[in-house]
Coordinates of C-alpha atoms and ligand atoms in Angstrom, one line a residue:
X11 CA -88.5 -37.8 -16.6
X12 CA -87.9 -36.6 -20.1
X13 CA -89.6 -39.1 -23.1
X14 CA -89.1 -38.4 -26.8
X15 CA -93.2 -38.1 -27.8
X16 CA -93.3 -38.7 -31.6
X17 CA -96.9 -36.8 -31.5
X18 CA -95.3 -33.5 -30.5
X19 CA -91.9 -34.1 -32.0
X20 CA -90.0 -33.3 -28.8
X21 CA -88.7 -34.7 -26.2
X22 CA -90.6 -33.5 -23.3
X23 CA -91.1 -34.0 -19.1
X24 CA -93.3 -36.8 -18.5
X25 CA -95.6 -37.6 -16.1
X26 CA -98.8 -40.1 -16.2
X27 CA -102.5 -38.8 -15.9
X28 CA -102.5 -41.2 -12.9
X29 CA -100.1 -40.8 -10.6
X30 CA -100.8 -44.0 -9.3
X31 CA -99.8 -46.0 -12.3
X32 CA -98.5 -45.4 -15.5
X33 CA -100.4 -47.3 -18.1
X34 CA -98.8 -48.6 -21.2
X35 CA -99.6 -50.2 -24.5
X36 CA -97.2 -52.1 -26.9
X37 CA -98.1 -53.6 -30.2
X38 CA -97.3 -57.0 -29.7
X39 CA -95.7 -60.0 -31.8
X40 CA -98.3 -61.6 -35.2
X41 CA -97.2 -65.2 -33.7
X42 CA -96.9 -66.7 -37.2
X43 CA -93.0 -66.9 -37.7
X44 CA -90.2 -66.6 -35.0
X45 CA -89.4 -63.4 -33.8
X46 CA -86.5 -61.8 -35.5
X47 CA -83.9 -59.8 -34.0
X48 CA -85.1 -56.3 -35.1
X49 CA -88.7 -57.2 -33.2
X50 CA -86.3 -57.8 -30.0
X51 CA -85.1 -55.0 -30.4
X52 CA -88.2 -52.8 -29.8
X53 CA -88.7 -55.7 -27.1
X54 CA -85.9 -54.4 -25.3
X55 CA -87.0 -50.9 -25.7
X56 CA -90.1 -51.1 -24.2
X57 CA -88.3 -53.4 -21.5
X58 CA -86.0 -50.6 -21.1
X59 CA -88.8 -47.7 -21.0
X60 CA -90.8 -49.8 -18.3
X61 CA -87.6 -50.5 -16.5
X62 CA -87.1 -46.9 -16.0
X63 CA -90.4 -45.7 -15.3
X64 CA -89.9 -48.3 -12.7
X65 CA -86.9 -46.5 -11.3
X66 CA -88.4 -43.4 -11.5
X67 CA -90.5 -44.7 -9.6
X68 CA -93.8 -45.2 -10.8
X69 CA -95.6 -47.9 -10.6
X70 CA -96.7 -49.4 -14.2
X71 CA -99.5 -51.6 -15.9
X72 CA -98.0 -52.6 -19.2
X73 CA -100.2 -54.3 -21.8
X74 CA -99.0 -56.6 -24.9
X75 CA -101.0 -57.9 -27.4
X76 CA -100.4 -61.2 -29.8
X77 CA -102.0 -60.7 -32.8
X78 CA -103.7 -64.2 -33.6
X79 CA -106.0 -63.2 -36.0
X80 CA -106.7 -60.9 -38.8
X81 CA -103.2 -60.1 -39.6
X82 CA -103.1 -60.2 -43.8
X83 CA -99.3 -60.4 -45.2
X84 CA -99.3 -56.7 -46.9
X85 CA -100.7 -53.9 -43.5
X86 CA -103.2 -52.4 -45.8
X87 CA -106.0 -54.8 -46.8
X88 CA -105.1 -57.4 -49.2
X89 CA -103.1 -60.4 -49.1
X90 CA -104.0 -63.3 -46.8
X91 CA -104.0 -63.3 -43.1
X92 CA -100.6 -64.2 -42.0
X93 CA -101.6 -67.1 -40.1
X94 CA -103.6 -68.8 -42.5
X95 CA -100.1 -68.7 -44.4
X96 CA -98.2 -70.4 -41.6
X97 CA -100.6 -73.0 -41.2
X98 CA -100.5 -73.6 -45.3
X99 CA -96.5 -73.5 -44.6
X100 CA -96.6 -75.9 -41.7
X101 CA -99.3 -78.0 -42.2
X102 CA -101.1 -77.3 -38.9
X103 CA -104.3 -75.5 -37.7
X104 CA -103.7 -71.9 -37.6
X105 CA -104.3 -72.6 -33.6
X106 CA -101.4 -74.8 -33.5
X107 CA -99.5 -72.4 -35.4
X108 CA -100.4 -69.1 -32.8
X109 CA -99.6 -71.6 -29.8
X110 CA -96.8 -72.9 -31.5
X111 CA -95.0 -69.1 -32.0
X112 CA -96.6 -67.4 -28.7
X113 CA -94.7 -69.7 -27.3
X114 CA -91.8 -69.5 -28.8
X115 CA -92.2 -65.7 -28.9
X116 CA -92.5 -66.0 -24.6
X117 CA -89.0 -68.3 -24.5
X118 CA -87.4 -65.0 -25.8
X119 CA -88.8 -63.0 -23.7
X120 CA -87.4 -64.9 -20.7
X121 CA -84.2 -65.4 -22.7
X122 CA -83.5 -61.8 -23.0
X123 CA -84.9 -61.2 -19.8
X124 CA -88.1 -58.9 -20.3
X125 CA -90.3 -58.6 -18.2
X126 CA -93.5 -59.8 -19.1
X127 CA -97.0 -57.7 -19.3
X128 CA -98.9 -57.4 -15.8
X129 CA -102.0 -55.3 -16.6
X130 CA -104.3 -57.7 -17.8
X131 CA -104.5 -61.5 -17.0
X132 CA -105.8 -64.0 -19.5
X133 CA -107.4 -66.5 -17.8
X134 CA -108.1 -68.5 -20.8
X135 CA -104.3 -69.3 -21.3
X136 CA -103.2 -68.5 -18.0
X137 CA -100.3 -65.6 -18.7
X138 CA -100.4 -62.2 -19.1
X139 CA -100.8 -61.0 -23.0
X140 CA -103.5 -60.3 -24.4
X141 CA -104.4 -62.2 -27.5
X142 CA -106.5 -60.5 -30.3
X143 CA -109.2 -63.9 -30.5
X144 CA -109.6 -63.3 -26.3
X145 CA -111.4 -59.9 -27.4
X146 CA -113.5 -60.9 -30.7
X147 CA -116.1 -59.3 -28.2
X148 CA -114.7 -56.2 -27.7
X149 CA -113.6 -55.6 -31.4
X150 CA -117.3 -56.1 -32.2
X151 CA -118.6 -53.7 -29.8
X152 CA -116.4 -51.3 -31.4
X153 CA -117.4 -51.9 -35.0
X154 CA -120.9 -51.3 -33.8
X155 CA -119.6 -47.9 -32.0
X156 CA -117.9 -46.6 -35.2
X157 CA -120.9 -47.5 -37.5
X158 CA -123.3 -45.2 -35.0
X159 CA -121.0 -42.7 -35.1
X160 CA -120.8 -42.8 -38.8
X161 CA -117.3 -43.5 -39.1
X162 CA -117.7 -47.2 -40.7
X163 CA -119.2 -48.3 -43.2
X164 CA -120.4 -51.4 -44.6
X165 CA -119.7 -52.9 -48.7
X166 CA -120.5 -56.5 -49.7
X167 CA -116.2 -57.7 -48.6
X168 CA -116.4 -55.9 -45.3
X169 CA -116.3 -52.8 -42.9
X170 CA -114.1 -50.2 -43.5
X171 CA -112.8 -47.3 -41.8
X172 CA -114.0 -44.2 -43.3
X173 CA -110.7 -42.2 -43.1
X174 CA -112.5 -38.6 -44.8
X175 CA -114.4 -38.4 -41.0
X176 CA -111.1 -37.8 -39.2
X177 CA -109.6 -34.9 -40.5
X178 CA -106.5 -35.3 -37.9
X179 CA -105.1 -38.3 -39.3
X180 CA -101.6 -37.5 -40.2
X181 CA -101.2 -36.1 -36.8
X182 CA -98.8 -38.9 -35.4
X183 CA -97.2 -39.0 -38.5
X184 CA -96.8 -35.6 -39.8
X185 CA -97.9 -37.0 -43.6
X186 CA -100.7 -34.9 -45.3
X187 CA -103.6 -38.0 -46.6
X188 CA -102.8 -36.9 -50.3
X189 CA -98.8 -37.5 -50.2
X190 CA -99.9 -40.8 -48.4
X191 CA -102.3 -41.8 -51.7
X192 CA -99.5 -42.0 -53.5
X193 CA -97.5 -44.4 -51.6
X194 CA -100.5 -46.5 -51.4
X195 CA -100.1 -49.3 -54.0
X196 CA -102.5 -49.6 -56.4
X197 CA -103.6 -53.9 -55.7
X198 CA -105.0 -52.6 -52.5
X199 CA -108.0 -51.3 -53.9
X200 CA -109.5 -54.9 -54.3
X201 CA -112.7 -54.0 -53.0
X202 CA -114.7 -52.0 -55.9
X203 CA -117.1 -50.3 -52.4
X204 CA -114.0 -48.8 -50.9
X205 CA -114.6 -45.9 -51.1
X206 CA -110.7 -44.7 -50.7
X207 CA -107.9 -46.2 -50.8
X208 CA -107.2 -44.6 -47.5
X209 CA -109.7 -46.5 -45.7
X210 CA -109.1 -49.7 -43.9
X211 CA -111.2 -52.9 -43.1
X212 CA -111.7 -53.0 -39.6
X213 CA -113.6 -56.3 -40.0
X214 CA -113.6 -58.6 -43.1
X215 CA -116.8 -60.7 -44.2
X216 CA -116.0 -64.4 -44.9
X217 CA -116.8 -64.1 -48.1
X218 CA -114.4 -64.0 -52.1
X219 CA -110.8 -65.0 -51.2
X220 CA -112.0 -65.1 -47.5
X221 CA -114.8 -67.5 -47.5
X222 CA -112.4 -70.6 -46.3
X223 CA -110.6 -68.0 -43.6
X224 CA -110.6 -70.9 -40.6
X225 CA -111.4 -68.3 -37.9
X226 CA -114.6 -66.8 -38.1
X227 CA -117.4 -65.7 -35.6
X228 CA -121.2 -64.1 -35.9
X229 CA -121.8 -60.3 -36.5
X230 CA -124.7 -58.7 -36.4
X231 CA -123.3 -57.7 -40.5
X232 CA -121.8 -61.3 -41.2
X233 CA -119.4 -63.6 -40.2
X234 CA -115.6 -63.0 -40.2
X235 CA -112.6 -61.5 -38.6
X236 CA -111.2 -58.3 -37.6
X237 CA -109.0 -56.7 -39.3
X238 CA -105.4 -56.1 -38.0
X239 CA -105.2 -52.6 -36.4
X240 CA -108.8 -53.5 -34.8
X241 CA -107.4 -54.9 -31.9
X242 CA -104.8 -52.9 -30.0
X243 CA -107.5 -49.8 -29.6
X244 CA -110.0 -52.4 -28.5
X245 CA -107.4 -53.8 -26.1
X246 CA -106.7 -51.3 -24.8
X247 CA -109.9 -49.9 -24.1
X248 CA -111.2 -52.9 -22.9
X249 CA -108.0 -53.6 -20.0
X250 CA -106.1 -50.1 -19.5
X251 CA -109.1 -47.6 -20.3
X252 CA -108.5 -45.2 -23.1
X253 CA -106.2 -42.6 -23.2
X254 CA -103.4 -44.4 -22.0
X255 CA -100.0 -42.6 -21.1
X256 CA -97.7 -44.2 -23.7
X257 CA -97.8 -46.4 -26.8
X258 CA -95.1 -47.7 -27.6
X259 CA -93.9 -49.6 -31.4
X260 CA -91.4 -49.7 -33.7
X261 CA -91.1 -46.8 -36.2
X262 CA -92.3 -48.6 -39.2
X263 CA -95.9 -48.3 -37.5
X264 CA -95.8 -44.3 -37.3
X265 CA -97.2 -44.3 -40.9
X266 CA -100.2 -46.5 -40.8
X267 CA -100.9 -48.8 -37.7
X268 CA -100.9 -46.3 -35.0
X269 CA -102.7 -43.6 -37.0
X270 CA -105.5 -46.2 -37.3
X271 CA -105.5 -46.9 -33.4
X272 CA -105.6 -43.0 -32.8
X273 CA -108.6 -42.8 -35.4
X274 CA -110.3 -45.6 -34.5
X275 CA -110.3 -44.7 -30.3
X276 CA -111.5 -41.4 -31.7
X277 CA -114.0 -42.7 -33.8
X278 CA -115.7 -45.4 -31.9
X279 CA -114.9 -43.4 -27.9
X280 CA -114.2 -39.8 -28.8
X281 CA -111.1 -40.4 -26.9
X282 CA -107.8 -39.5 -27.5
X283 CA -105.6 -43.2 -27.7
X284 CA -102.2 -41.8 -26.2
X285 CA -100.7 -38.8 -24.7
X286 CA -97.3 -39.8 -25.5
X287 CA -96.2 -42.0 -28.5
X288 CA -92.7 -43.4 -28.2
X289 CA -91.0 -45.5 -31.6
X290 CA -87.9 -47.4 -31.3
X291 CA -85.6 -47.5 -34.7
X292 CA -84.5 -49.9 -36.5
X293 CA -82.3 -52.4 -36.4
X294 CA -80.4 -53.1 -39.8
X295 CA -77.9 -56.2 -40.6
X296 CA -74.7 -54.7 -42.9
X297 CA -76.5 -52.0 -43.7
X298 CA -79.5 -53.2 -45.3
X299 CA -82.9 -53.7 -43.6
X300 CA -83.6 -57.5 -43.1
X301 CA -85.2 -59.5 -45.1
X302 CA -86.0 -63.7 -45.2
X303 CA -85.0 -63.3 -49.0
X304 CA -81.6 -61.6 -48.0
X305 CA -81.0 -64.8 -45.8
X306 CA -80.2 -61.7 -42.9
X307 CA -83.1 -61.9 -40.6
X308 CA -81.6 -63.7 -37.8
X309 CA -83.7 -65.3 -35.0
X310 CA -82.5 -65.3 -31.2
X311 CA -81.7 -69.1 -32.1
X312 CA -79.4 -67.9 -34.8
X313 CA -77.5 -66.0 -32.3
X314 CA -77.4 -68.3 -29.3
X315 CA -76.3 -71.2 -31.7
X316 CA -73.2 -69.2 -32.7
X317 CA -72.3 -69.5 -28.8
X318 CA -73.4 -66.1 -28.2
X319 CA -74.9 -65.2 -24.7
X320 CA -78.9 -63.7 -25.4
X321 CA -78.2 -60.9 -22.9
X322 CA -74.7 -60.3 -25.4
X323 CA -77.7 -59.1 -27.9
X324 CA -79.7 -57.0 -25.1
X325 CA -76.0 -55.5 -24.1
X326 CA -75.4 -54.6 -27.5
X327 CA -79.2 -52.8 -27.9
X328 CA -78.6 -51.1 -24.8
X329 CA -75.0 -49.6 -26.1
X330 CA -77.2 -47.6 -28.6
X331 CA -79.9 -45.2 -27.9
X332 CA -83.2 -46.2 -28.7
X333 CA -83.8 -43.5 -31.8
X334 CA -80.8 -44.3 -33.6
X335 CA -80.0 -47.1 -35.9
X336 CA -78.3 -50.0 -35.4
X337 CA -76.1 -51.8 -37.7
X338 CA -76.2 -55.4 -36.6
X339 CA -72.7 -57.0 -37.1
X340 CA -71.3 -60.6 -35.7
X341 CA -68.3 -58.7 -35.1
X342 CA -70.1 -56.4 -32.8
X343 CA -72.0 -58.9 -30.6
X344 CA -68.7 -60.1 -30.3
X345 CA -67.8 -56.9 -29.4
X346 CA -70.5 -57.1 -26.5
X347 CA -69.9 -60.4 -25.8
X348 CA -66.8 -59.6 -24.4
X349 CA -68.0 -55.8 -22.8
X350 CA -70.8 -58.2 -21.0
X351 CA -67.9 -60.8 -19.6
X352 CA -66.2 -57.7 -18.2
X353 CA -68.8 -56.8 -16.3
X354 CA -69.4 -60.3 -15.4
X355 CA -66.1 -60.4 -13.8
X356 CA -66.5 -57.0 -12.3
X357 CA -69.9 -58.8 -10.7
X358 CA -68.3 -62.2 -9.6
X359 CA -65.9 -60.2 -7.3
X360 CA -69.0 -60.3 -5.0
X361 CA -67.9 -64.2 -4.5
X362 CA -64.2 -63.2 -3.6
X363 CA -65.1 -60.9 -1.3
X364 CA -62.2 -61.6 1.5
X365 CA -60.4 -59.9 -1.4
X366 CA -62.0 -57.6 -3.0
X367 CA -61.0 -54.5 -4.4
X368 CA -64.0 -52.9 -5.4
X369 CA -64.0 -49.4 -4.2
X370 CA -66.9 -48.7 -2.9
X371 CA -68.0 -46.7 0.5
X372 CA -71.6 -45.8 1.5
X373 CA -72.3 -42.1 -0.3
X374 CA -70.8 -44.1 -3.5
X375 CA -73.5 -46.9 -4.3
X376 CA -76.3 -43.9 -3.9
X377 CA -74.3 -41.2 -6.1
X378 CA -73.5 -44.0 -8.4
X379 CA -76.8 -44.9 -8.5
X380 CA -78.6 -41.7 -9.3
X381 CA -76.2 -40.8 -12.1
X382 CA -77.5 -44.1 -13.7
X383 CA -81.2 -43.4 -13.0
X384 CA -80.0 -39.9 -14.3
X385 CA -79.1 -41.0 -17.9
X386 CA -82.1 -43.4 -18.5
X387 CA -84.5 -40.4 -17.1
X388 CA -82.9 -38.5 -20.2
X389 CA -85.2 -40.0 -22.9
X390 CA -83.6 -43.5 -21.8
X391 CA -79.9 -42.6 -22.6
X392 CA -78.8 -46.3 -22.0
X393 CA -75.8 -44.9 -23.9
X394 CA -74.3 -43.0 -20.9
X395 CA -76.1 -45.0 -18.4
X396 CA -74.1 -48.0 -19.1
X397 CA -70.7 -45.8 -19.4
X398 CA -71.2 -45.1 -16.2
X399 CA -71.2 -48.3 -15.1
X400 CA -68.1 -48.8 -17.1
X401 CA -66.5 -46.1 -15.1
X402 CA -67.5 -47.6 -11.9
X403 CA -66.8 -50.9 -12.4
X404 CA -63.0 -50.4 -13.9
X405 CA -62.1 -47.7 -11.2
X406 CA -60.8 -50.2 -8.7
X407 CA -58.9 -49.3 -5.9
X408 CA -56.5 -51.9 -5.0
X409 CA -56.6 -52.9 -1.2
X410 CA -59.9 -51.7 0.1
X411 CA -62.2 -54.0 0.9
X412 CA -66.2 -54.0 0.1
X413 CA -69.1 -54.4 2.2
X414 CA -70.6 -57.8 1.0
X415 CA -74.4 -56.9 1.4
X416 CA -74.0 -52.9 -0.5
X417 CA -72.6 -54.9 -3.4
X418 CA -75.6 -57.4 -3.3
X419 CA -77.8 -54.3 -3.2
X420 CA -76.1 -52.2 -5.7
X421 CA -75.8 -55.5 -8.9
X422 CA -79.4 -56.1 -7.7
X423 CA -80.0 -52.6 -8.5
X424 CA -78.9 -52.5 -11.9
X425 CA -80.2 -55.6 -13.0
X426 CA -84.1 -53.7 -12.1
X427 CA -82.8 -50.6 -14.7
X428 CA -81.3 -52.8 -17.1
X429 CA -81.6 -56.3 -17.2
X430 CA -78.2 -57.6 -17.7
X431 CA -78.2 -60.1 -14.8
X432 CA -75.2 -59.1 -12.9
X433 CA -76.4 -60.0 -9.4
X434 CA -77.5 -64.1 -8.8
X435 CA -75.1 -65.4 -10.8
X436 CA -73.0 -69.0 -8.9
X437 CA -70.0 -68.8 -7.0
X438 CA -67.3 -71.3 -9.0
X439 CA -67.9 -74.6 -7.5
X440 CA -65.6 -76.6 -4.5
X441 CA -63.7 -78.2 -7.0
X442 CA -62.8 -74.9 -8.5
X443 CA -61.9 -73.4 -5.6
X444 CA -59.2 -76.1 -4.4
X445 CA -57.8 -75.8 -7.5
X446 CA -56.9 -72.2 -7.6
X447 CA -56.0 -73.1 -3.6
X448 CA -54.0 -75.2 -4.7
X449 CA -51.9 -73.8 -7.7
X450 CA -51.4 -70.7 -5.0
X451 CA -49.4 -72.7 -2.7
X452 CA -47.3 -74.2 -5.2
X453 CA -46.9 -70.6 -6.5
X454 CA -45.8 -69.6 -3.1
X455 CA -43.4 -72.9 -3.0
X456 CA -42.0 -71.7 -6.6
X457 CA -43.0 -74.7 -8.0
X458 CA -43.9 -73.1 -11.3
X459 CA -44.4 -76.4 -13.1
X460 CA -47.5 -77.7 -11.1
X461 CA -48.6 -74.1 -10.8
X462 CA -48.8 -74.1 -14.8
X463 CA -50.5 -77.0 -14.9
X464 CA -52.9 -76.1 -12.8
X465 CA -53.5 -72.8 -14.4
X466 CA -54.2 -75.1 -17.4
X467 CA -56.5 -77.3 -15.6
X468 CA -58.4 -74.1 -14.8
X469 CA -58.4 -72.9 -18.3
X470 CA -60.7 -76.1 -19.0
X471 CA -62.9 -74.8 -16.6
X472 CA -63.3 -71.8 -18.4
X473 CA -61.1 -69.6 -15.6
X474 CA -58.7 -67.5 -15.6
X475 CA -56.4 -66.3 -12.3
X476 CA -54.6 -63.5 -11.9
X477 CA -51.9 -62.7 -8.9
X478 CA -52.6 -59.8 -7.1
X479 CA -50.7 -58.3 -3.9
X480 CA -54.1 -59.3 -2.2
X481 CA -53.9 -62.6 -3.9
X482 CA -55.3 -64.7 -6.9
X483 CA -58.4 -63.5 -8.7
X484 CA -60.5 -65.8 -10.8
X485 CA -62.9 -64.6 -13.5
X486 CA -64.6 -66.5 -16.3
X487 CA -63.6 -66.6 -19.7
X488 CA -67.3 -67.7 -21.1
X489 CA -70.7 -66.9 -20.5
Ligands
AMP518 P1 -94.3 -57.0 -36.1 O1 -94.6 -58.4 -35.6 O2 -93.9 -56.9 -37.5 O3 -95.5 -56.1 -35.9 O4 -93.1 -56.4 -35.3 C1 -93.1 -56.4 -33.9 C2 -92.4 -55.1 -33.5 O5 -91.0 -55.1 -33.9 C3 -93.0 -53.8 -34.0 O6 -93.1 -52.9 -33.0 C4 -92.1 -53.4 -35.1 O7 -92.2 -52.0 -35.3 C5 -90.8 -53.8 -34.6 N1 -89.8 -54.1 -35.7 C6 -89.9 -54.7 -36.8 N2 -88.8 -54.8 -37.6 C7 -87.8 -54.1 -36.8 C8 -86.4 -53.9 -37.0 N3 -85.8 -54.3 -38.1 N4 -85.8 -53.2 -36.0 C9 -86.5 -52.7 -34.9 N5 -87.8 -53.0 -34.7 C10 -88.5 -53.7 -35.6
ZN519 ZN1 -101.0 -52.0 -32.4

């Protein structure tokens, strides 16, 4: 399998230190707002990457965190934690508000059909991610580690990160530490101590602007909290072990969050975090990146509300390659809207199968197969995997007829790779059925009126029928 790895810049053959399992991280959702549709997007990348690796067969342990704690609103260290702001905003406890958005935040993820995280089970809240206040533990033991080490140390405010002991730190990100001091704003330096701007808090005292923060627990330095990028290396060295075999994120953490992780694994374990680093790009909205101001950062809800189908939004991710942008348009979920009925109707031939013309034989569905696990083994070209399911599923041949369980197999098949739910979905019901049995025999009595008002009847009923020499065809024209 070939994986783009953003630490060596090229896309290179993959294969896990473990052959048992593949372990991998993902930097999860701060539940203090909904999920927007540019964070679904890197959830459908990562779904897409463990999909594959699944095909590839290897067997994975994915972790996810849900940051709720520590998050401030700017990712350097000023600003106040994110949710504190949502409880303000909502007039809740900032526990309500993490429930509140974890939740919502796992809706989604069934919505678009991700598969959730298995490698680590919280048995605290009884699911599968792993928040940041279930390892307040861990994160401690780690400040203590980097302290030994002499990679921490402590001011009045809190304990930073002493970014002048790891001289690799622009590794992931190819940026030299002096061309990043100038994109470091100057209102960060809020702590006269810090000793450079560079460095970041990985625990905050509750002390100054801080002193009311809601959740706080005992150091051996102080009370307080950790600080954002904390978590994931603890994470992950507390439930997958440390290095992992990929990281995944969007690519706005290739500059700061994930250099942090890598220097803090170092720091505290003398470990490297990662052996392969994979970013998805963004996803824009005409044009422009989104913003709450801009009134463009849609939510799932946003979409379904316009009638569009959730899986209409993981179609049209999956239509573009993972490194490349996207330009989020209404016309072009519409777009995939209708691409994703297509293959709806390609997939509800299964329920006409007296008649169907799907060609298909028994060196097909393997051949087919392959060329699909092919493409997504490319550096996940979803691109070409799904035009080859295109191809397939348009290149009927009228008259031959399809062995009912091989077309099970095959739409069960490519829902594993990529999600889309083609297999499982219901026949049309009794009622349905009589109609169309019905307008056929007054079509074959040429009694064209009743036949047209049945077709109509069907239209209500969201169906369509078309005459074929092997007889009517039904498909739906919603989702
Ligand atoms: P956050 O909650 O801001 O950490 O975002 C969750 C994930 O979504 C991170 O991996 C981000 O890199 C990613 N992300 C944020 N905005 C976008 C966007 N517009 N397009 C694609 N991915 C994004
Ligand atoms: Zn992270």
């Amino acid at each position: 399998m070939l994986l783009h790895n953003t630490l060596t810049r090229v896309t290179q053959e993959f294969s896990p230190i473990d052959p048992g399992a593949v372990t991998l991280y993902t930097c999860g959702p701060t539940v203090y707002n909904y999920y927007h549709i540019g964070n679904l997007r890197n959830a459908v990348f990562n779904d897409t990457l463990r999909r594959a690796l699944q095909g590839a067969g290897y067997n994975v342990l994915h972790v996810m965190n849900i940051t709720d704690v520590g998050h401030l609103v700017s990712d350097a260290d000023d600003g106040e934690d994110k949710l504190e702001k949502g409880a303000k905003r909502e007039g809740k406890t900032v526990w309500e508000v993490a429930e509140y958005y974890t939740d919502c935040f796992k809706h989604d993820m069934a919505a678009m059909n991700v598969i959730p995280p298995n490698g680590y089970k919280s048995s605290a809240y009884h699911d599968t991610y792993a928040r940041a206040t279930e390892f307040i533990p861990d994160q401690i033991k780690m400040v203590k580690r980097l302290l030994e080490n002499g990679f921490a140390y402590i001011t009045k405010q809190a304990i930073y990160f002493d970014i002048s002991k790891s001289p690799d730190y622009g590794k992931l990100s190819g940026q030299t530490l002096s061309s990043k001091e100038t994109a470091v704003r100057s209102e960060v330096v809020t702590d006269g101590e810090k000793r450079s701007p560079h460095d970041f808090a990985v625990w905050f005292f509750a002390v100054g602007t801080f002193s009311g923060h809601t959740m706080q627990w005992e150091t051996p330095w102080g009370k307080g909290f950790p600080g954002w990028h904390l978590e994931c290396s603890a994470i992950i060295h507390a439930t997958l072990g440390d290095p992992i075999d990929i990281h995944t994120g969007g690519i706005d953490h290739i500059g700061t969050h994930h250099p942090n992780e890598i220097a803090q694994t170092q720091g505290a374990y003398s470990h490297e975090l990662a052996r392969f680093w994979m970013h998805n790009e963004f996803m824009l909205v005409d044009g422009t990146k989104m913003a709450k101001s801009k009134g463009n950062s849609y939510t799932l809800r946003d979409i379904t509300d316009r009638g569009f189908h959730p899986l209409a939004y993981r179609l049209l991710i999956l239509q573009a390659h993972y490194r490349s942008e996207i330009n989020f348009t209404w016309e072009s979920l519409s777009a995939a809207q209708n691409t994703l009925l297509n293959l709806y109707a390609w997939a509800d031939l299964k329920h006409q199968q007296n008649l169907a013309e799907v060609r298909l034989s028994d060196t097909d569905i393997p051949e087919f197969l392959d060329r699909v696990k092919t493409a997504l083994s490319d550096d996940l070209a979803t691109t070409a995997a799904l035009s080859e399911i295109f191809r397939y599923s348009t290149s009927l041949a009228p008259g031959m007829t399809l062995p009912a369980d091989d077309f099970d197999i095959l739409l069960s098949e490519l829902d594993l790779l990529l999600g889309l739910k083609l297999n499982g979905r219901p026949n049309i019901t009794g009622e349905q059925q009589a109609i169309i049995a019905d307008r056929e025999t007054a079509r074959i009595a040429k009694d064209w009126a009743k036949a047209d008002k049945l077709r109509t009847k069907l239209a209500k009923h969201q169906l369509e029928v078309s005459d074929t020499p092997n007889g009517p065809r039904w498909r739906r024209t919603s989702l």
